[in-house]
XYZ file of C-alpha atoms in Angstrom:
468
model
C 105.359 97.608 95.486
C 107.051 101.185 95.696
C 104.279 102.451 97.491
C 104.723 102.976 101.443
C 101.673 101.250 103.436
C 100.828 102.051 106.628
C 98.819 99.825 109.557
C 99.317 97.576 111.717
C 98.741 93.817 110.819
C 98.173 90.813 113.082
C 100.400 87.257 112.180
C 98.815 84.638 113.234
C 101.083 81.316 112.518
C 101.976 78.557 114.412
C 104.963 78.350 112.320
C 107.526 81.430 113.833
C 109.896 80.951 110.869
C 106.678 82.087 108.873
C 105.603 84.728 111.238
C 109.529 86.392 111.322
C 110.168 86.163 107.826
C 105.926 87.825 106.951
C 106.795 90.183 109.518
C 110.138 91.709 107.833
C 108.662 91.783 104.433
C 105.517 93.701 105.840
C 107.847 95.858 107.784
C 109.795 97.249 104.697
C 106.614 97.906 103.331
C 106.111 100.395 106.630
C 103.625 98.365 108.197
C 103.632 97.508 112.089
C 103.491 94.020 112.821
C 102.376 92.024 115.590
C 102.674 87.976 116.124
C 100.892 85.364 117.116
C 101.131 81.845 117.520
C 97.843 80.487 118.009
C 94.276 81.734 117.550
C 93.651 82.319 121.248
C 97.027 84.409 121.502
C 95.800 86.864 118.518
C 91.934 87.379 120.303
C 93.702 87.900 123.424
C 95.730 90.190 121.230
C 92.599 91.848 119.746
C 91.433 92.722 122.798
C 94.725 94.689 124.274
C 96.104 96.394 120.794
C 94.805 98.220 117.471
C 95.306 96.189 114.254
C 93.950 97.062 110.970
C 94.376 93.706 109.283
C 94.645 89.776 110.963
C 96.822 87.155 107.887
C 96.267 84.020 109.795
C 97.702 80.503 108.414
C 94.611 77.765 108.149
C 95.837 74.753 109.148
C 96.691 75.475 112.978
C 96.561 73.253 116.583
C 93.862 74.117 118.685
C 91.923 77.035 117.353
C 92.501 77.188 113.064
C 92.044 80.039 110.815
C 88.445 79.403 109.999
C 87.515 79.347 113.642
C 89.761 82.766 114.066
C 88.047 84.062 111.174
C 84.350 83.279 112.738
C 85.520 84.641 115.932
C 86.967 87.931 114.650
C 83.722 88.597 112.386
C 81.349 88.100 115.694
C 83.891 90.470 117.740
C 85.582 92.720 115.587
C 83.498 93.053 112.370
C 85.800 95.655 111.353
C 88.734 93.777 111.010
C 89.831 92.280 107.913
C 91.211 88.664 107.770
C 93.339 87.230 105.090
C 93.855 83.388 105.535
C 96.957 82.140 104.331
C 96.731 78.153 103.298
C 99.049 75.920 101.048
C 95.977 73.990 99.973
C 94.211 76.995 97.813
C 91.119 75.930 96.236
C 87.983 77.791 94.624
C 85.580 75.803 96.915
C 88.310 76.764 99.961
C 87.748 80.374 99.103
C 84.458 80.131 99.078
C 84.271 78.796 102.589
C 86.249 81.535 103.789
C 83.880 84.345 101.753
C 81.523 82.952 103.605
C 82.535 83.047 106.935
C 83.922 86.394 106.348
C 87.495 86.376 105.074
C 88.495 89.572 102.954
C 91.093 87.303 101.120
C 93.450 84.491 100.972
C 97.137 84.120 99.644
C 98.579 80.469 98.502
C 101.727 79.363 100.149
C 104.242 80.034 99.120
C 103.581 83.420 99.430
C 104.777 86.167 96.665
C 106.361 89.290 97.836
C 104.383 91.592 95.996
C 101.205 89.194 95.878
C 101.262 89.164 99.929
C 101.415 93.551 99.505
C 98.791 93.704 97.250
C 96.465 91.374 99.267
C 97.344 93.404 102.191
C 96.902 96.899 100.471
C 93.232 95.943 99.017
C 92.348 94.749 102.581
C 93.477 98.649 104.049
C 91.325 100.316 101.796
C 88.678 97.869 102.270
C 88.580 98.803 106.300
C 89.237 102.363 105.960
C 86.237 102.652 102.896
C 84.188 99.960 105.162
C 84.339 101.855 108.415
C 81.155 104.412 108.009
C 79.081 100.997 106.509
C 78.792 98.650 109.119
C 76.159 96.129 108.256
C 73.471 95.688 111.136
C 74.386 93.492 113.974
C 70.815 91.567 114.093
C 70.022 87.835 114.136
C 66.472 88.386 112.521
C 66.487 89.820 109.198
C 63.505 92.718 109.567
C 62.307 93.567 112.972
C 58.534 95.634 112.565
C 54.960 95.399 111.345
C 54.369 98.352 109.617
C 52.792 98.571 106.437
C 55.648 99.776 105.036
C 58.111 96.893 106.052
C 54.927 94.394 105.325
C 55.412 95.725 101.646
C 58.365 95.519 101.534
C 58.727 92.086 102.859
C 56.519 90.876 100.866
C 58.551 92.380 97.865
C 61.645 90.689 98.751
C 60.161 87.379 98.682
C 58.687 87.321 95.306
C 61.901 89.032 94.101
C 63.827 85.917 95.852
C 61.722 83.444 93.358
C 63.318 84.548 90.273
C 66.841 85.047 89.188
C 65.790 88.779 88.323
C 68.553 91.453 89.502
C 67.272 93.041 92.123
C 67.912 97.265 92.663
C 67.767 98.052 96.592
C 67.554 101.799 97.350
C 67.224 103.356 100.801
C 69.306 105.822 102.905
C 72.335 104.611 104.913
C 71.657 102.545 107.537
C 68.324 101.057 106.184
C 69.292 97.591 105.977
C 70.169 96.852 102.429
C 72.926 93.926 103.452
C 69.805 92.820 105.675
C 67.636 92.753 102.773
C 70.272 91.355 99.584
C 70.214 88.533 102.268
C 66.881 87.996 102.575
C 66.794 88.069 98.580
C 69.590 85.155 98.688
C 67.535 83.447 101.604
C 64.584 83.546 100.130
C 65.901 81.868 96.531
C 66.729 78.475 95.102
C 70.079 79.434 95.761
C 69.812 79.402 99.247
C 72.897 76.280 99.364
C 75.126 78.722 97.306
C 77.482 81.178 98.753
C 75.961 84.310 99.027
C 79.162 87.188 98.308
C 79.785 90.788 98.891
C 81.206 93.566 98.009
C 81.793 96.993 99.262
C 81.921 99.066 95.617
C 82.508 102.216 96.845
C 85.711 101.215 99.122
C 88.320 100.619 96.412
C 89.749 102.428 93.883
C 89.072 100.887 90.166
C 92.618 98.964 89.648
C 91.711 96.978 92.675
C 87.758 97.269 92.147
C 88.614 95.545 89.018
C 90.700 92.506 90.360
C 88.283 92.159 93.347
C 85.179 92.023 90.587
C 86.816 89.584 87.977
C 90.281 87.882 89.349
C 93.292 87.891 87.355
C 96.132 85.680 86.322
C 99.096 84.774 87.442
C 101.577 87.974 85.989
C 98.419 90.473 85.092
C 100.510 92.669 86.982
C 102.537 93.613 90.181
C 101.462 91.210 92.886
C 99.439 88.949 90.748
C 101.786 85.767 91.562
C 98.761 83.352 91.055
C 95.895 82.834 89.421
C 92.887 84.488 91.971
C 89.238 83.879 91.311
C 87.320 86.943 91.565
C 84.065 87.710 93.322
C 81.759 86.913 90.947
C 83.628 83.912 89.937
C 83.630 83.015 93.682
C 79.475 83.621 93.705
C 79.079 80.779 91.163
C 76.051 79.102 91.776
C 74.678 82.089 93.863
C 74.391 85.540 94.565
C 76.799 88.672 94.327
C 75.686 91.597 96.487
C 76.953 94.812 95.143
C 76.783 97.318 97.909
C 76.984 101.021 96.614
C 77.158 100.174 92.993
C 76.252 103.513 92.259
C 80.385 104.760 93.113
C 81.771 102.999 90.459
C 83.368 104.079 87.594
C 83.012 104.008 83.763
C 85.406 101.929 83.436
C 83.933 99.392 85.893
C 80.430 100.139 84.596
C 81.395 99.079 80.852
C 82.796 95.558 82.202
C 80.488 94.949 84.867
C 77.661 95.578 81.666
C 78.977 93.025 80.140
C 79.141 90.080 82.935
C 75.431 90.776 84.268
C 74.219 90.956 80.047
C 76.649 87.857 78.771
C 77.154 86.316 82.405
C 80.741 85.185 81.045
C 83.992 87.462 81.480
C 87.758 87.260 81.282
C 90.112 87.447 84.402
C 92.186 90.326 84.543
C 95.206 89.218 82.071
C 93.769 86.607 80.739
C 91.792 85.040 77.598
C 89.729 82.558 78.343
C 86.344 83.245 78.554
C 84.182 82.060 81.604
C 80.879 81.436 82.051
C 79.346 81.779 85.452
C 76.025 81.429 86.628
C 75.197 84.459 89.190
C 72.450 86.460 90.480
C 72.866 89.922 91.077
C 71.656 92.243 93.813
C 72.809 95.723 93.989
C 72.589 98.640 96.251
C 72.988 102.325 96.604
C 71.553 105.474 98.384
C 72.345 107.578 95.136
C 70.018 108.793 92.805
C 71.293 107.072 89.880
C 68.745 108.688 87.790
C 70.465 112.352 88.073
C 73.549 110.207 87.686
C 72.138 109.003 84.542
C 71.417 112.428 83.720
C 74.727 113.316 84.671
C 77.036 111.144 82.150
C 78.040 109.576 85.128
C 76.334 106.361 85.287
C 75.304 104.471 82.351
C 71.885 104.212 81.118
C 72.204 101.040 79.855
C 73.607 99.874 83.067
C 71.118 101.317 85.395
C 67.927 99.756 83.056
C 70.329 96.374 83.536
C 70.510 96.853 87.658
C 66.879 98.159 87.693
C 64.779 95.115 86.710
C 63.285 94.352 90.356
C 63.749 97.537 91.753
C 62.799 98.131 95.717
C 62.927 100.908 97.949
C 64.013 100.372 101.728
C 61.886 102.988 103.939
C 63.636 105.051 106.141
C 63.019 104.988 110.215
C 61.174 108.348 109.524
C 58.901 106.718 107.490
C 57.573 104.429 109.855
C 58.003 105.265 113.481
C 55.412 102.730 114.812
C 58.508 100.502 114.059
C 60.465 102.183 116.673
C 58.982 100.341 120.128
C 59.286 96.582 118.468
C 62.895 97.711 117.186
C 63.737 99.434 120.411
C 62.915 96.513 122.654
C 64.521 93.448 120.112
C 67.420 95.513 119.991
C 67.471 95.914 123.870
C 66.772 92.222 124.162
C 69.825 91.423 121.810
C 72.580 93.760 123.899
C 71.217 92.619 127.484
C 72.200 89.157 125.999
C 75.344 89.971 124.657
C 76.638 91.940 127.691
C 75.455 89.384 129.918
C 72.716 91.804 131.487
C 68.993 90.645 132.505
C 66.780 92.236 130.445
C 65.814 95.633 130.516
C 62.177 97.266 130.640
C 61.419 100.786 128.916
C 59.086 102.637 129.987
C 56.192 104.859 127.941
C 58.364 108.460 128.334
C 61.140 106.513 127.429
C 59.783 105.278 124.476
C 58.057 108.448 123.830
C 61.579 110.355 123.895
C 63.226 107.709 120.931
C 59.763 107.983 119.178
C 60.525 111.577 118.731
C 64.078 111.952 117.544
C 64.848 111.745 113.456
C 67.314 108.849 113.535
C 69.243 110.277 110.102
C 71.316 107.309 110.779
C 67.814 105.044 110.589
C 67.832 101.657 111.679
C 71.881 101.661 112.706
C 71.937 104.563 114.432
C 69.063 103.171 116.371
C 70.251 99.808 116.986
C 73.944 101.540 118.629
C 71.923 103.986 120.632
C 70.314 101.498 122.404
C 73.927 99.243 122.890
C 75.102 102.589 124.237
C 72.104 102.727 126.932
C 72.388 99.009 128.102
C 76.043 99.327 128.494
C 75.831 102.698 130.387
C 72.265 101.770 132.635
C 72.646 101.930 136.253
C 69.246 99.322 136.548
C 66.956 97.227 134.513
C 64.472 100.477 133.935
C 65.133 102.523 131.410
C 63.089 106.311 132.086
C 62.646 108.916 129.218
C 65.178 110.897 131.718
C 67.837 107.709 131.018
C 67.122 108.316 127.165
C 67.375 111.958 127.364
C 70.937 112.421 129.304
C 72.585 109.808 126.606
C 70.720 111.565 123.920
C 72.715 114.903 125.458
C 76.184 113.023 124.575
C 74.982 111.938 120.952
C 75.378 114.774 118.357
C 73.024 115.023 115.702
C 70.014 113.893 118.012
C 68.106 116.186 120.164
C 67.031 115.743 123.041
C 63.345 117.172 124.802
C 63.320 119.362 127.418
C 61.431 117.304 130.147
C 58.270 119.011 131.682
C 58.554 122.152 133.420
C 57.071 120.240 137.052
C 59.967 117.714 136.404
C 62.893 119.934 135.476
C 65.300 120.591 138.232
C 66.581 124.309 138.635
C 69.745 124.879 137.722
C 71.713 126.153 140.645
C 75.886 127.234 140.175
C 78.183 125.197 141.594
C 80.173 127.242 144.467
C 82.445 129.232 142.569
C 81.238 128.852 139.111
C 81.964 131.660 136.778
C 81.013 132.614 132.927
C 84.184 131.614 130.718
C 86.314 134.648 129.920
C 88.690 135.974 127.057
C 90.861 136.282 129.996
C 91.170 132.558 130.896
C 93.142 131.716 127.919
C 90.863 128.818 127.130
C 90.386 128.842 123.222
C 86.812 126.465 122.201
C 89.694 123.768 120.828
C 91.023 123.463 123.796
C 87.899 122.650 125.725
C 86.531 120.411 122.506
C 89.624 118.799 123.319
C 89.289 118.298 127.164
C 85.923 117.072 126.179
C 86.790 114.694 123.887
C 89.695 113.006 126.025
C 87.072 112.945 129.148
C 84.435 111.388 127.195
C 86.737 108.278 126.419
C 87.890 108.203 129.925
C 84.233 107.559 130.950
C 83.670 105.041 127.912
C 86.328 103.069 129.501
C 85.447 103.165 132.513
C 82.193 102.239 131.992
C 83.076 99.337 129.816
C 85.600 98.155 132.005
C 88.686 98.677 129.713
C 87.465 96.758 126.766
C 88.012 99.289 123.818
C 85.789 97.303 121.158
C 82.869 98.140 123.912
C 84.007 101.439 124.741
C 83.899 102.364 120.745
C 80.842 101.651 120.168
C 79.711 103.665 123.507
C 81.062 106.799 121.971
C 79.471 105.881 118.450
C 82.875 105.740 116.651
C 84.469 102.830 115.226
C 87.404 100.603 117.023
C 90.273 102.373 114.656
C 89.348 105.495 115.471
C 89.152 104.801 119.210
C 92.694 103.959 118.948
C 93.811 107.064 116.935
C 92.193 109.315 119.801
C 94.189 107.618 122.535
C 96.945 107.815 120.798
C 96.344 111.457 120.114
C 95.552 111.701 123.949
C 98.354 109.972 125.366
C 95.768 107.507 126.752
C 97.941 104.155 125.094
């Protein structure tokens, strides 16, 4: 592979022959590598260091790669892992789709096979990193007539083998609801799969989608089922279906019409029994319009179609999210639980939530983290609303406001101080992840998701900082 890569990638391998020889391959590539010999070793290793991608052998003492792989998708959803195993199967693969694995690679590893797997899983992270699914044991949280509907929707939808259209805004819960769909269905003991459309370009859409065999091209030293050979059985979640190209369209047509295709490089014709669920926040219909989304295709993806309401839409969903979601993070940060009061409910009642459901559920993991006590005021929601942009926050009643007095020797800022508004952004910026770490006592997974960004980009500002 001629082209340069850059991240930084996690070894995990009992085996340091393995690890050293993986290493200098993925370093002439222009990756960084790290190693590890044991699972514990690479989550102690998560916690101190950025890494873009984990390639952990299977077959390991003490922890293995499937337990790594559960561990790192609980901890660090954002992290792709790549298993590497000598014992390949289809029903192996599966497993590790499953549990969360973004690939696996057959020993011996190819060169150019190892790049490729490793390139994908980049682009994967880096298209991924705005689309984090929800982080909720329950599927739908809410009694509005809206999510009643809707509910109700998904579970006759689940009874068939009908494709199923979800639309919604970002941050809706269409992962949540595909689920539920899967759940819900006879196919329940099948693997339910997923893909992230809009993350990779179409060469790589392409091999993701259908598999390939062994010499389709550079990198494609073994035959690899693809997703929807993988979801055999049971359901294929297509997450933002509405970014892919013609190209994609034309073949993807053909698999949910036929339900058989060929493997990239190949000729044999497969059958595969799958049920599709697909999801976007485009209009398709002006794409449609457009030329840039098939008609054919759309009336194909739009047989059970349902709409996911946005948190505008119904607020009286706000207080039962608000206090699961407070419930869920006292729990997870080892914290007894919290109370919210009526003004502090009042204040999240009022904001828009553009970011719906999401942006919701990481405001509130933000206030438990930063909470002084077990009370949380509408003056406690209001001064981490003040650090959140895109929200606004109330001014509190005039008998409650406190005056505003200068500190001692407090001036207007000047031309003549030499202090440009990048400057100060900057000052800002670099102070606001001194206090995130602070306040989550050095652990940089917590202290991302204090400051609403994700754990790569944490990294890139400390860097930037001189704060590594």
């Amino acid at each position: 592979m001629s082209e340069a890569l850059k991240g930084t990638v996690l070894l995990v391998d009992d085996d340091p022959a393995v690890a050293k020889v993986l290493g200098a391959l993925l370093a002439q590539a222009g990756l960084t590598t790290y190693a590890a010999k044991d699972g514990q070793e690479a989550l102690a290793h998560l916690e101190r260091k950025p890494v873009d991608v984990v390639v952990s052998d299977v077959r390991m003492p003490g922890m293995d790669g499937m337990r790594l792989l559960t561990e790192i998708a609980r901890n660090w959803p954002d992290v792709p892992v790549i298993l590497l195993t000598a014992h390949g199967t289809v029903p192996l693969a599966v497993e590790a789709m499953k549990a969360g694995a973004a690939d696996f690679v057959l020993k011996p590893f190819d060169r150019e096979e190892i790049l490729f797997t490793i390139r994908k899983a980049l682009l994967r992270a880096h298209g991924d990193e705005a689309n984090e699914p929800l982080r909720t044991p329950s599927a739908f949280v809410g009694g509005s007539r809206r999510m009643q509907d809707v509910q109700a929707l998904l579970a006759k939808a689940a009874t068939g083998m009908a494709t199923v259209l979800l639309r919604g805004e970002s941050g809706t819960g269409k992962e949540l609801a595909a689920k539920a769909v899967h759940d819900g269905s006879p196919r329940r003991a099948g693997p339910f799969v997923k893909l992230h459309c809009a993350a990779l370009p179409d060469t790589l859409l392409e091999s993701e989608l259908f598999g390939y065999e062994k010499g389709a091209f550079t990198g494609a030293a073994t035959r690899k089922p693809g997703r929807v050979e993988l979801a055999h059985g049971g359901t294929l979640f297509l997450d933002e279906i509405g970014d892919i190209s013609p190209t994609v369209q034309v073949k993807l047509l053909r698999v949910i019409q036929e339900r058989e295709l060929e493997r990239l490089g190949g000729t044999q014709t497969l059958k595969v029994d799958v049920r599709f669920v697909a999801a976007t926040h485009q209009p398709l219909e002006d794409l449609v319009k457009q030329g840039r989304f098939r008609e054919d295709l759309f009336y194909r993806l739009n047989v059970v179609p349902l709409w996911l309401p946005s948190l505008r839409e119904r607020p009286e969903d706000i207080e039962p999210l608000a206090r699961h979601f407070l419930d869920v993070h006292a729990k997870t940060n080892a914290k007894p639980p919290f109370t919210l009061t009526d003004d502090g409910l009042a204040v999240l009642q009022a904001q828009p939530w553009p970011g719906n459901v999401r942006q919701l559920q990481n405001f509130l993991e933000r206030l438990v983290v930063l909470a002084d006590g077990q009370t949380l005021t509408g003056e406690d929601v209001m001064r981490e609303l003040a650090r959140q942009p895109g929200l606004t926050s109330p001014v509190p009643p005039a008998s409650h406001a406190a005056p505003v007095t200068p500190e001692p020797g407090a001036h207007a800022p000047s031309s003549e101080s030499g202090r440009t508004l990048e400057s100060q952004r900057k000052d800002m910026e670099r102070q606001a992840m001194v206090d995130a770490l602070k306040r989550a006592g050095d652990n940089r997974t917590l202290a991302a998701r204090l400051l609403g960004i994700s754990r790569r980009t944490l990294y890139n500002k400390l860097e930037e900082h001189g704060l590594l």
